[in-house]
PDB file of C-alpha atoms in Angstrom:
ATOM      1  CA  MET A   3     160.556 -27.902  83.592  1.00  0.00           C
ATOM      2  CA  LYS A   4     161.994 -29.082  80.280  1.00  0.00           C
ATOM      3  CA  LYS A   5     165.221 -31.068  80.325  1.00  0.00           C
ATOM      4  CA  LYS A   6     167.982 -29.447  78.297  1.00  0.00           C
ATOM      5  CA  VAL A   7     169.599 -31.852  75.822  1.00  0.00           C
ATOM      6  CA  PHE A   8     172.693 -31.411  73.667  1.00  0.00           C
ATOM      7  CA  ILE A   9     173.750 -33.794  70.889  1.00  0.00           C
ATOM      8  CA  ASP A  10     177.502 -33.565  70.357  1.00  0.00           C
ATOM      9  CA  GLY A  11     177.971 -34.947  66.855  1.00  0.00           C
ATOM     10  CA  SER A  12     174.453 -34.297  65.600  1.00  0.00           C
ATOM     11  CA  ALA A  13     175.495 -34.437  61.930  1.00  0.00           C
ATOM     12  CA  GLY A  14     176.391 -38.158  61.985  1.00  0.00           C
ATOM     13  CA  THR A  15     173.995 -41.047  61.393  1.00  0.00           C
ATOM     14  CA  THR A  16     173.508 -41.795  65.096  1.00  0.00           C
ATOM     15  CA  GLY A  17     173.141 -38.126  66.035  1.00  0.00           C
ATOM     16  CA  LEU A  18     170.654 -37.470  63.267  1.00  0.00           C
ATOM     17  CA  ARG A  19     168.471 -40.407  64.315  1.00  0.00           C
ATOM     18  CA  ILE A  20     168.547 -39.262  67.954  1.00  0.00           C
ATOM     19  CA  ALA A  21     167.537 -35.750  66.861  1.00  0.00           C
ATOM     20  CA  GLN A  22     164.622 -37.202  64.888  1.00  0.00           C
ATOM     21  CA  ARG A  23     163.425 -39.171  67.916  1.00  0.00           C
ATOM     22  CA  LEU A  24     163.587 -36.058  70.129  1.00  0.00           C
ATOM     23  CA  ALA A  25     162.251 -33.466  67.686  1.00  0.00           C
ATOM     24  CA  ASN A  26     158.626 -33.554  68.833  1.00  0.00           C
ATOM     25  CA  ARG A  27     159.268 -34.088  72.546  1.00  0.00           C
ATOM     26  CA  GLU A  28     157.532 -31.376  74.589  1.00  0.00           C
ATOM     27  CA  ASP A  29     159.468 -32.355  77.723  1.00  0.00           C
ATOM     28  CA  LEU A  30     162.848 -31.515  76.180  1.00  0.00           C
ATOM     29  CA  GLU A  31     164.728 -28.458  74.959  1.00  0.00           C
ATOM     30  CA  LEU A  32     167.380 -29.201  72.334  1.00  0.00           C
ATOM     31  CA  LEU A  33     170.521 -27.088  72.629  1.00  0.00           C
ATOM     32  CA  THR A  34     172.555 -26.389  69.495  1.00  0.00           C
ATOM     33  CA  ILE A  35     175.821 -24.712  68.548  1.00  0.00           C
ATOM     34  CA  PRO A  36     175.749 -22.202  65.653  1.00  0.00           C
ATOM     35  CA  ASP A  37     177.607 -23.501  62.609  1.00  0.00           C
ATOM     36  CA  ASP A  38     180.269 -20.809  62.887  1.00  0.00           C
ATOM     37  CA  LYS A  39     181.003 -21.864  66.486  1.00  0.00           C
ATOM     38  CA  ARG A  40     181.139 -25.638  66.009  1.00  0.00           C
ATOM     39  CA  LYS A  41     184.940 -25.753  66.452  1.00  0.00           C
ATOM     40  CA  ASP A  42     184.951 -23.355  69.398  1.00  0.00           C
ATOM     41  CA  VAL A  43     185.797 -25.462  72.468  1.00  0.00           C
ATOM     42  CA  THR A  44     184.792 -22.675  74.855  1.00  0.00           C
ATOM     43  CA  VAL A  45     181.283 -22.515  73.386  1.00  0.00           C
ATOM     44  CA  LYS A  46     181.006 -26.286  73.376  1.00  0.00           C
ATOM     45  CA  LYS A  47     182.098 -26.515  77.002  1.00  0.00           C
ATOM     46  CA  GLN A  48     179.523 -23.926  78.030  1.00  0.00           C
ATOM     47  CA  ILE A  49     176.673 -25.778  76.310  1.00  0.00           C
ATOM     48  CA  ILE A  50     177.760 -29.167  77.689  1.00  0.00           C
ATOM     49  CA  ASN A  51     177.686 -27.813  81.222  1.00  0.00           C
ATOM     50  CA  THR A  52     174.339 -26.113  80.666  1.00  0.00           C
ATOM     51  CA  ALA A  53     172.710 -29.362  79.497  1.00  0.00           C
ATOM     52  CA  ASP A  54     170.942 -31.882  81.694  1.00  0.00           C
ATOM     53  CA  VAL A  55     171.773 -34.626  79.182  1.00  0.00           C
ATOM     54  CA  VAL A  56     174.585 -34.759  76.617  1.00  0.00           C
ATOM     55  CA  PHE A  57     174.648 -37.368  73.852  1.00  0.00           C
ATOM     56  CA  LEU A  58     178.104 -38.075  72.413  1.00  0.00           C
ATOM     57  CA  CYS A  59     177.939 -39.297  68.799  1.00  0.00           C
ATOM     58  CA  LEU A  60     181.626 -38.973  68.085  1.00  0.00           C
ATOM     59  CA  PRO A  61     184.813 -40.921  67.324  1.00  0.00           C
ATOM     60  CA  ASP A  62     186.304 -42.464  70.461  1.00  0.00           C
ATOM     61  CA  ALA A  63     189.112 -39.952  70.977  1.00  0.00           C
ATOM     62  CA  VAL A  64     186.811 -36.961  70.514  1.00  0.00           C
ATOM     63  CA  ALA A  65     184.253 -38.483  72.894  1.00  0.00           C
ATOM     64  CA  VAL A  66     186.940 -38.713  75.583  1.00  0.00           C
ATOM     65  CA  GLU A  67     187.809 -35.051  74.977  1.00  0.00           C
ATOM     66  CA  SER A  68     184.159 -34.041  75.334  1.00  0.00           C
ATOM     67  CA  VAL A  69     183.790 -35.934  78.620  1.00  0.00           C
ATOM     68  CA  ALA A  70     186.790 -34.036  79.947  1.00  0.00           C
ATOM     69  CA  LEU A  71     184.871 -30.772  79.394  1.00  0.00           C
ATOM     70  CA  VAL A  72     182.112 -31.754  81.827  1.00  0.00           C
ATOM     71  CA  GLU A  73     182.278 -29.845  85.109  1.00  0.00           C
ATOM     72  CA  ASN A  74     178.578 -29.772  86.042  1.00  0.00           C
ATOM     73  CA  PRO A  75     178.023 -32.673  88.483  1.00  0.00           C
ATOM     74  CA  ASP A  76     174.386 -32.952  87.385  1.00  0.00           C
ATOM     75  CA  THR A  77     175.077 -33.349  83.654  1.00  0.00           C
ATOM     76  CA  VAL A  78     174.341 -36.859  82.391  1.00  0.00           C
ATOM     77  CA  VAL A  79     176.600 -38.069  79.571  1.00  0.00           C
ATOM     78  CA  ILE A  80     175.317 -40.772  77.205  1.00  0.00           C
ATOM     79  CA  ASP A  81     178.178 -41.928  74.988  1.00  0.00           C
ATOM     80  CA  ALA A  82     177.455 -43.804  71.758  1.00  0.00           C
ATOM     81  CA  SER A  83     181.154 -44.357  71.015  1.00  0.00           C
ATOM     82  CA  THR A  84     183.266 -47.374  71.975  1.00  0.00           C
ATOM     83  CA  ALA A  85     185.394 -45.375  74.411  1.00  0.00           C
ATOM     84  CA  HIS A  86     183.698 -46.126  77.742  1.00  0.00           C
ATOM     85  CA  ARG A  87     181.709 -49.354  77.321  1.00  0.00           C
ATOM     86  CA  THR A  88     183.872 -51.571  79.493  1.00  0.00           C
ATOM     87  CA  LEU A  89     184.767 -49.061  82.222  1.00  0.00           C
ATOM     88  CA  PRO A  90     183.345 -50.078  85.624  1.00  0.00           C
ATOM     89  CA  ASP A  91     182.291 -46.561  86.604  1.00  0.00           C
ATOM     90  CA  TRP A  92     180.103 -46.224  83.495  1.00  0.00           C
ATOM     91  CA  ALA A  93     176.639 -47.787  83.315  1.00  0.00           C
ATOM     92  CA  TYR A  94     176.137 -50.165  80.391  1.00  0.00           C
ATOM     93  CA  GLY A  95     172.931 -49.069  78.680  1.00  0.00           C
ATOM     94  CA  PHE A  96     171.102 -52.370  78.262  1.00  0.00           C
ATOM     95  CA  PRO A  97     168.611 -52.514  81.185  1.00  0.00           C
ATOM     96  CA  GLN A  98     166.800 -55.579  79.801  1.00  0.00           C
ATOM     97  CA  LEU A  99     169.804 -57.721  80.757  1.00  0.00           C
ATOM     98  CA  GLY A 100     168.763 -57.619  84.397  1.00  0.00           C
ATOM     99  CA  LYS A 101     168.215 -55.662  87.586  1.00  0.00           C
ATOM    100  CA  LYS A 102     171.851 -54.722  88.194  1.00  0.00           C
ATOM    101  CA  PHE A 103     172.051 -53.120  84.736  1.00  0.00           C
ATOM    102  CA  ALA A 104     168.702 -51.349  85.147  1.00  0.00           C
ATOM    103  CA  ASP A 105     169.476 -50.061  88.654  1.00  0.00           C
ATOM    104  CA  LYS A 106     172.886 -48.702  87.697  1.00  0.00           C
ATOM    105  CA  LEU A 107     171.427 -46.996  84.624  1.00  0.00           C
ATOM    106  CA  LYS A 108     168.770 -45.172  86.658  1.00  0.00           C
ATOM    107  CA  THR A 109     171.288 -43.486  88.944  1.00  0.00           C
ATOM    108  CA  SER A 110     174.321 -43.011  86.697  1.00  0.00           C
ATOM    109  CA  LYS A 111     175.687 -39.768  85.275  1.00  0.00           C
ATOM    110  CA  ARG A 112     177.889 -41.688  82.820  1.00  0.00           C
ATOM    111  CA  ILE A 113     176.191 -44.119  80.457  1.00  0.00           C
ATOM    112  CA  ALA A 114     177.720 -46.098  77.588  1.00  0.00           C
ATOM    113  CA  VAL A 115     175.419 -47.076  74.742  1.00  0.00           C
ATOM    114  CA  PRO A 116     176.023 -50.695  73.614  1.00  0.00           C
ATOM    115  CA  GLY A 117     177.637 -51.299  70.229  1.00  0.00           C
ATOM    116  CA  CYS A 118     175.405 -52.408  67.362  1.00  0.00           C
ATOM    117  CA  HIS A 119     176.911 -55.874  66.784  1.00  0.00           C
ATOM    118  CA  ALA A 120     177.580 -56.327  70.489  1.00  0.00           C
ATOM    119  CA  SER A 121     173.950 -55.645  71.428  1.00  0.00           C
ATOM    120  CA  GLY A 122     172.676 -58.778  69.718  1.00  0.00           C
ATOM    121  CA  PHE A 123     175.533 -61.014  70.834  1.00  0.00           C
ATOM    122  CA  ILE A 124     175.240 -59.920  74.458  1.00  0.00           C
ATOM    123  CA  ALA A 125     171.448 -60.217  74.438  1.00  0.00           C
ATOM    124  CA  LEU A 126     171.824 -63.829  73.291  1.00  0.00           C
ATOM    125  CA  VAL A 127     174.790 -64.974  75.373  1.00  0.00           C
ATOM    126  CA  TYR A 128     174.580 -63.130  78.696  1.00  0.00           C
ATOM    127  CA  PRO A 129     171.312 -64.779  79.882  1.00  0.00           C
ATOM    128  CA  LEU A 130     172.634 -68.274  79.121  1.00  0.00           C
ATOM    129  CA  ILE A 131     175.806 -67.719  81.158  1.00  0.00           C
ATOM    130  CA  GLU A 132     173.728 -66.152  83.938  1.00  0.00           C
ATOM    131  CA  ALA A 133     171.428 -69.218  83.979  1.00  0.00           C
ATOM    132  CA  GLY A 134     174.312 -71.709  83.917  1.00  0.00           C
ATOM    133  CA  ILE A 135     173.337 -73.102  80.519  1.00  0.00           C
ATOM    134  CA  LEU A 136     176.547 -71.873  78.908  1.00  0.00           C
ATOM    135  CA  ASP A 137     179.975 -71.929  80.566  1.00  0.00           C
ATOM    136  CA  LYS A 138     182.193 -68.854  80.697  1.00  0.00           C
ATOM    137  CA  ASP A 139     184.995 -70.727  78.925  1.00  0.00           C
ATOM    138  CA  ALA A 140     182.759 -71.519  75.915  1.00  0.00           C
ATOM    139  CA  LEU A 141     184.309 -71.039  72.474  1.00  0.00           C
ATOM    140  CA  LEU A 142     181.656 -69.294  70.403  1.00  0.00           C
ATOM    141  CA  THR A 143     181.124 -68.024  66.874  1.00  0.00           C
ATOM    142  CA  CYS A 144     179.036 -64.990  65.974  1.00  0.00           C
ATOM    143  CA  HIS A 145     177.731 -63.952  62.553  1.00  0.00           C
ATOM    144  CA  SER A 146     176.300 -60.437  62.219  1.00  0.00           C
ATOM    145  CA  LEU A 147     174.657 -59.035  59.090  1.00  0.00           C
ATOM    146  CA  THR A 148     174.263 -55.242  59.061  1.00  0.00           C
ATOM    147  CA  GLY A 149     173.084 -52.459  56.805  1.00  0.00           C
ATOM    148  CA  TYR A 150     175.689 -50.115  55.380  1.00  0.00           C
ATOM    149  CA  SER A 151     174.633 -47.145  57.539  1.00  0.00           C
ATOM    150  CA  GLY A 152     176.660 -48.745  60.337  1.00  0.00           C
ATOM    151  CA  GLY A 153     179.792 -47.676  58.475  1.00  0.00           C
ATOM    152  CA  GLY A 154     178.981 -43.979  58.806  1.00  0.00           C
ATOM    153  CA  LYS A 155     179.001 -41.215  56.220  1.00  0.00           C
ATOM    154  CA  ASN A 156     181.862 -42.574  54.105  1.00  0.00           C
ATOM    155  CA  MET A 157     180.314 -46.020  53.692  1.00  0.00           C
ATOM    156  CA  ILE A 158     176.860 -44.550  53.051  1.00  0.00           C
ATOM    157  CA  ALA A 159     178.334 -42.384  50.304  1.00  0.00           C
ATOM    158  CA  GLU A 160     180.173 -45.384  48.872  1.00  0.00           C
ATOM    159  CA  TYR A 161     177.009 -47.506  48.670  1.00  0.00           C
ATOM    160  CA  GLU A 162     174.791 -44.692  47.383  1.00  0.00           C
ATOM    161  CA  SER A 163     177.196 -43.426  44.722  1.00  0.00           C
ATOM    162  CA  GLU A 164     175.929 -43.626  41.141  1.00  0.00           C
ATOM    163  CA  ASP A 165     179.245 -45.088  39.956  1.00  0.00           C
ATOM    164  CA  ARG A 166     179.850 -47.415  42.874  1.00  0.00           C
ATOM    165  CA  ASN A 167     182.001 -50.532  42.758  1.00  0.00           C
ATOM    166  CA  ALA A 168     180.064 -53.562  41.484  1.00  0.00           C
ATOM    167  CA  LEU A 169     181.456 -55.625  44.386  1.00  0.00           C
ATOM    168  CA  LEU A 170     179.076 -53.738  46.678  1.00  0.00           C
ATOM    169  CA  ASN A 171     176.154 -55.569  45.086  1.00  0.00           C
ATOM    170  CA  ALA A 172     176.930 -58.639  47.181  1.00  0.00           C
ATOM    171  CA  PRO A 173     177.341 -58.934  50.980  1.00  0.00           C
ATOM    172  CA  ARG A 174     180.899 -58.282  52.182  1.00  0.00           C
ATOM    173  CA  GLN A 175     182.530 -59.770  55.265  1.00  0.00           C
ATOM    174  CA  TYR A 176     184.947 -57.484  57.086  1.00  0.00           C
ATOM    175  CA  ALA A 177     187.131 -57.220  60.218  1.00  0.00           C
ATOM    176  CA  LEU A 178     188.910 -60.287  58.847  1.00  0.00           C
ATOM    177  CA  ALA A 179     191.848 -59.967  61.252  1.00  0.00           C
ATOM    178  CA  GLN A 180     189.519 -60.673  64.209  1.00  0.00           C
ATOM    179  CA  GLN A 181     190.275 -57.317  65.824  1.00  0.00           C
ATOM    180  CA  HIS A 182     186.821 -55.715  65.633  1.00  0.00           C
ATOM    181  CA  LYS A 183     186.377 -52.988  68.244  1.00  0.00           C
ATOM    182  CA  HIS A 184     183.207 -54.601  69.655  1.00  0.00           C
ATOM    183  CA  LEU A 185     185.006 -57.797  70.711  1.00  0.00           C
ATOM    184  CA  LYS A 186     186.276 -56.333  73.983  1.00  0.00           C
ATOM    185  CA  GLU A 187     182.748 -55.324  74.929  1.00  0.00           C
ATOM    186  CA  MET A 188     181.238 -58.652  73.846  1.00  0.00           C
ATOM    187  CA  LYS A 189     183.651 -60.500  76.099  1.00  0.00           C
ATOM    188  CA  ALA A 190     183.536 -58.148  79.079  1.00  0.00           C
ATOM    189  CA  ILE A 191     179.778 -57.736  79.433  1.00  0.00           C
ATOM    190  CA  THR A 192     178.915 -61.422  78.965  1.00  0.00           C
ATOM    191  CA  GLY A 193     181.732 -62.559  81.261  1.00  0.00           C
ATOM    192  CA  LEU A 194     183.185 -64.865  78.612  1.00  0.00           C
ATOM    193  CA  GLU A 195     186.811 -65.863  79.070  1.00  0.00           C
ATOM    194  CA  ASN A 196     187.345 -65.901  75.293  1.00  0.00           C
ATOM    195  CA  ALA A 197     186.154 -63.477  72.645  1.00  0.00           C
ATOM    196  CA  PRO A 198     184.040 -65.139  69.950  1.00  0.00           C
ATOM    197  CA  ALA A 199     185.189 -65.831  66.415  1.00  0.00           C
ATOM    198  CA  PHE A 200     183.356 -62.889  64.895  1.00  0.00           C
ATOM    199  CA  CYS A 201     182.089 -62.616  61.309  1.00  0.00           C
ATOM    200  CA  PRO A 202     180.494 -59.197  60.642  1.00  0.00           C
ATOM    201  CA  ILE A 203     178.969 -58.804  57.173  1.00  0.00           C
ATOM    202  CA  VAL A 204     177.719 -55.608  55.528  1.00  0.00           C
ATOM    203  CA  GLY A 205     174.917 -55.847  52.967  1.00  0.00           C
ATOM    204  CA  ASP A 206     173.422 -53.609  50.300  1.00  0.00           C
ATOM    205  CA  PHE A 207     170.638 -52.148  52.451  1.00  0.00           C
ATOM    206  CA  TYR A 208     170.567 -48.994  54.569  1.00  0.00           C
ATOM    207  CA  SER A 209     169.728 -50.259  58.040  1.00  0.00           C
ATOM    208  CA  GLY A 210     168.811 -53.456  59.825  1.00  0.00           C
ATOM    209  CA  MET A 211     170.716 -56.161  61.672  1.00  0.00           C
ATOM    210  CA  LEU A 212     170.616 -59.901  62.280  1.00  0.00           C
ATOM    211  CA  VAL A 213     173.032 -61.446  64.791  1.00  0.00           C
ATOM    212  CA  THR A 214     173.369 -65.233  64.973  1.00  0.00           C
ATOM    213  CA  VAL A 215     175.232 -67.367  67.511  1.00  0.00           C
ATOM    214  CA  PRO A 216     175.273 -71.070  66.501  1.00  0.00           C
ATOM    215  CA  LEU A 217     175.620 -73.744  69.185  1.00  0.00           C
ATOM    216  CA  PHE A 218     175.972 -77.501  69.436  1.00  0.00           C
ATOM    217  CA  THR A 219     173.955 -78.933  72.310  1.00  0.00           C
ATOM    218  CA  LYS A 220     177.136 -80.611  73.574  1.00  0.00           C
ATOM    219  CA  GLN A 221     178.342 -77.069  74.390  1.00  0.00           C
ATOM    220  CA  ILE A 222     175.500 -76.362  76.803  1.00  0.00           C
ATOM    221  CA  HIS A 223     173.878 -77.664  79.962  1.00  0.00           C
ATOM    222  CA  GLY A 224     170.337 -78.509  78.888  1.00  0.00           C
ATOM    223  CA  GLY A 225     168.610 -78.280  75.537  1.00  0.00           C
ATOM    224  CA  ILE A 226     166.860 -75.936  73.142  1.00  0.00           C
ATOM    225  CA  GLU A 227     163.714 -75.720  75.288  1.00  0.00           C
ATOM    226  CA  ASP A 228     165.777 -74.559  78.269  1.00  0.00           C
ATOM    227  CA  ILE A 229     167.204 -71.728  76.177  1.00  0.00           C
ATOM    228  CA  LYS A 230     163.754 -70.687  74.991  1.00  0.00           C
ATOM    229  CA  ARG A 231     162.491 -70.661  78.576  1.00  0.00           C
ATOM    230  CA  VAL A 232     165.347 -68.398  79.735  1.00  0.00           C
ATOM    231  CA  TYR A 233     164.733 -65.899  76.930  1.00  0.00           C
ATOM    232  CA  ALA A 234     160.952 -65.965  77.395  1.00  0.00           C
ATOM    233  CA  GLU A 235     161.344 -65.143  81.100  1.00  0.00           C
ATOM    234  CA  LYS A 236     163.922 -62.384  80.613  1.00  0.00           C
ATOM    235  CA  TYR A 237     162.716 -60.595  77.483  1.00  0.00           C
ATOM    236  CA  GLN A 238     159.077 -59.572  77.861  1.00  0.00           C
ATOM    237  CA  SER A 239     159.081 -55.843  77.065  1.00  0.00           C
ATOM    238  CA  GLU A 240     158.140 -54.108  73.829  1.00  0.00           C
ATOM    239  CA  THR A 241     161.730 -52.946  73.542  1.00  0.00           C
ATOM    240  CA  VAL A 242     163.303 -56.407  73.789  1.00  0.00           C
ATOM    241  CA  ARG A 243     161.039 -59.431  73.453  1.00  0.00           C
ATOM    242  CA  TYR A 244     161.431 -63.155  72.928  1.00  0.00           C
ATOM    243  CA  GLN A 245     159.500 -64.373  69.890  1.00  0.00           C
ATOM    244  CA  GLU A 246     158.848 -68.056  69.397  1.00  0.00           C
ATOM    245  CA  SER A 247     158.747 -67.917  65.578  1.00  0.00           C
ATOM    246  CA  ALA A 248     160.281 -64.794  64.056  1.00  0.00           C
ATOM    247  CA  ASP A 249     160.902 -66.183  60.557  1.00  0.00           C
ATOM    248  CA  GLU A 250     158.715 -65.978  57.474  1.00  0.00           C
ATOM    249  CA  ASN A 251     158.470 -69.300  55.643  1.00  0.00           C
ATOM    250  CA  GLY A 252     161.868 -70.360  56.949  1.00  0.00           C
ATOM    251  CA  PHE A 253     163.631 -67.041  56.231  1.00  0.00           C
ATOM    252  CA  LEU A 254     164.682 -64.390  58.755  1.00  0.00           C
ATOM    253  CA  SER A 255     165.538 -61.025  57.240  1.00  0.00           C
ATOM    254  CA  ALA A 256     167.957 -58.480  58.675  1.00  0.00           C
ATOM    255  CA  LEU A 257     165.462 -55.881  57.424  1.00  0.00           C
ATOM    256  CA  ALA A 258     162.638 -57.182  59.616  1.00  0.00           C
ATOM    257  CA  LEU A 259     162.892 -54.310  62.148  1.00  0.00           C
ATOM    258  CA  SER A 260     164.558 -51.641  60.008  1.00  0.00           C
ATOM    259  CA  GLY A 261     163.522 -48.197  61.204  1.00  0.00           C
ATOM    260  CA  LYS A 262     162.440 -49.536  64.599  1.00  0.00           C
ATOM    261  CA  ASP A 263     164.009 -49.174  68.044  1.00  0.00           C
ATOM    262  CA  CYS A 264     163.176 -52.644  69.368  1.00  0.00           C
ATOM    263  CA  MET A 265     164.795 -56.093  69.289  1.00  0.00           C
ATOM    264  CA  ARG A 266     163.354 -59.560  68.865  1.00  0.00           C
ATOM    265  CA  VAL A 267     165.208 -62.589  70.216  1.00  0.00           C
ATOM    266  CA  THR A 268     164.415 -66.008  68.786  1.00  0.00           C
ATOM    267  CA  VAL A 269     165.747 -69.563  68.694  1.00  0.00           C
ATOM    268  CA  SER A 270     165.702 -72.165  65.913  1.00  0.00           C
ATOM    269  CA  GLY A 271     167.289 -75.548  65.303  1.00  0.00           C
ATOM    270  CA  ASN A 272     166.900 -78.925  66.957  1.00  0.00           C
ATOM    271  CA  GLU A 273     168.309 -81.020  69.806  1.00  0.00           C
ATOM    272  CA  GLU A 274     171.709 -81.251  68.104  1.00  0.00           C
ATOM    273  CA  ARG A 275     172.322 -77.814  66.582  1.00  0.00           C
ATOM    274  CA  ILE A 276     170.826 -74.529  67.734  1.00  0.00           C
ATOM    275  CA  LEU A 277     170.721 -71.026  66.267  1.00  0.00           C
ATOM    276  CA  LEU A 278     170.381 -68.109  68.678  1.00  0.00           C
ATOM    277  CA  MET A 279     169.224 -65.024  66.764  1.00  0.00           C
ATOM    278  CA  ALA A 280     168.558 -61.349  67.478  1.00  0.00           C
ATOM    279  CA  VAL A 281     166.999 -59.083  64.867  1.00  0.00           C
ATOM    280  CA  TYR A 282     166.879 -55.278  65.205  1.00  0.00           C
ATOM    281  CA  ASP A 283     168.039 -52.068  63.519  1.00  0.00           C
ATOM    282  CA  ASN A 284     171.730 -51.186  63.756  1.00  0.00           C
ATOM    283  CA  LEU A 285     170.687 -47.527  64.099  1.00  0.00           C
ATOM    284  CA  GLY A 286     167.768 -48.354  66.433  1.00  0.00           C
ATOM    285  CA  LYS A 287     168.299 -50.671  69.387  1.00  0.00           C
ATOM    286  CA  GLY A 288     171.854 -50.914  68.041  1.00  0.00           C
ATOM    287  CA  ALA A 289     172.556 -47.195  68.491  1.00  0.00           C
ATOM    288  CA  SER A 290     170.166 -44.206  68.547  1.00  0.00           C
ATOM    289  CA  GLY A 291     167.099 -45.972  69.902  1.00  0.00           C
ATOM    290  CA  ALA A 292     169.137 -47.444  72.745  1.00  0.00           C
ATOM    291  CA  ALA A 293     170.589 -44.009  73.520  1.00  0.00           C
ATOM    292  CA  VAL A 294     167.155 -42.385  73.715  1.00  0.00           C
ATOM    293  CA  GLU A 295     165.905 -45.279  75.846  1.00  0.00           C
ATOM    294  CA  CYS A 296     168.795 -44.677  78.260  1.00  0.00           C
ATOM    295  CA  MET A 297     167.921 -40.989  78.468  1.00  0.00           C
ATOM    296  CA  ASN A 298     164.264 -41.763  79.139  1.00  0.00           C
ATOM    297  CA  THR A 299     165.234 -44.035  82.004  1.00  0.00           C
ATOM    298  CA  VAL A 300     167.660 -41.627  83.647  1.00  0.00           C
ATOM    299  CA  ILE A 301     165.259 -38.628  83.474  1.00  0.00           C
ATOM    300  CA  GLY A 302     162.428 -40.724  84.870  1.00  0.00           C
ATOM    301  CA  VAL A 303     159.982 -41.072  81.974  1.00  0.00           C
ATOM    302  CA  ASN A 304     158.658 -44.225  80.326  1.00  0.00           C
ATOM    303  CA  GLU A 305     161.533 -45.938  78.497  1.00  0.00           C
ATOM    304  CA  LYS A 306     159.443 -46.150  75.304  1.00  0.00           C
ATOM    305  CA  THR A 307     158.807 -42.398  75.033  1.00  0.00           C
ATOM    306  CA  GLY A 308     159.622 -41.140  71.542  1.00  0.00           C
ATOM    307  CA  LEU A 309     160.737 -44.545  70.244  1.00  0.00           C
ATOM    308  CA  GLU A 310     159.490 -46.309  67.141  1.00  0.00           C
ATOM    309  CA  LEU A 311     158.441 -49.777  68.289  1.00  0.00           C
TER     310      LEU A 311
END
């Protein structure tokens, strides 16, 4: 029997990408609301409680409202917003982090999709804390370069306008007040006592992401080879994999996995200074791809089904 799936917020960038990934799935039936009923809460509530799986691709406050409409105990909610990522009764949708994440995901009815910037930071930092290479009280810095699609419809329109501001031609750093909404998640999931100094940067390209966490070896217990060993042991799947040399002639592009739903983790540097790096697509493993992967896991099919890897 086909699983019934509803995408609440299907017109946004994340919702559209999810719909594309599910369009040709013969094991699913996509439920939709007629355009003239989109604002009708009664209709929305009925469809949500008819669905086996509901994706929420909405602003935080609206996502919370949609969750409140769920009365069917069998409906699985997969939320791509920030609203539920640090709540203990929600599964955090990054099974490659370890068995406890994977096991909780398989049985949960409430799943939070990791944030785009947070996905790379957590993939890099969590295993090192788990292995005792990095202390929980470490003071870290994180640089994250993203495509402009991460800013949603308004930013996409801004970058693709014919008469756009010339300042958009160069990368722009943002969240300068160090209050980015992903910081809470980055701290909570890794177990860090301090949020990192975070430098997100948006560039003049549609999608793609490169997250870098620089370290001095004096900050860690061990050396660069110990870090490589931890990543190589943990990340062996097609979805998230350690790659010994991910650069091309000394350059690593944030576009390297644009359009894909996978992540590559790599390490560069020397015995004094180390660069931990994760490259992926902000709309792929950073959003829609991760959401579809979570759905695949919870309905019991191969996690890679329908993904672009």
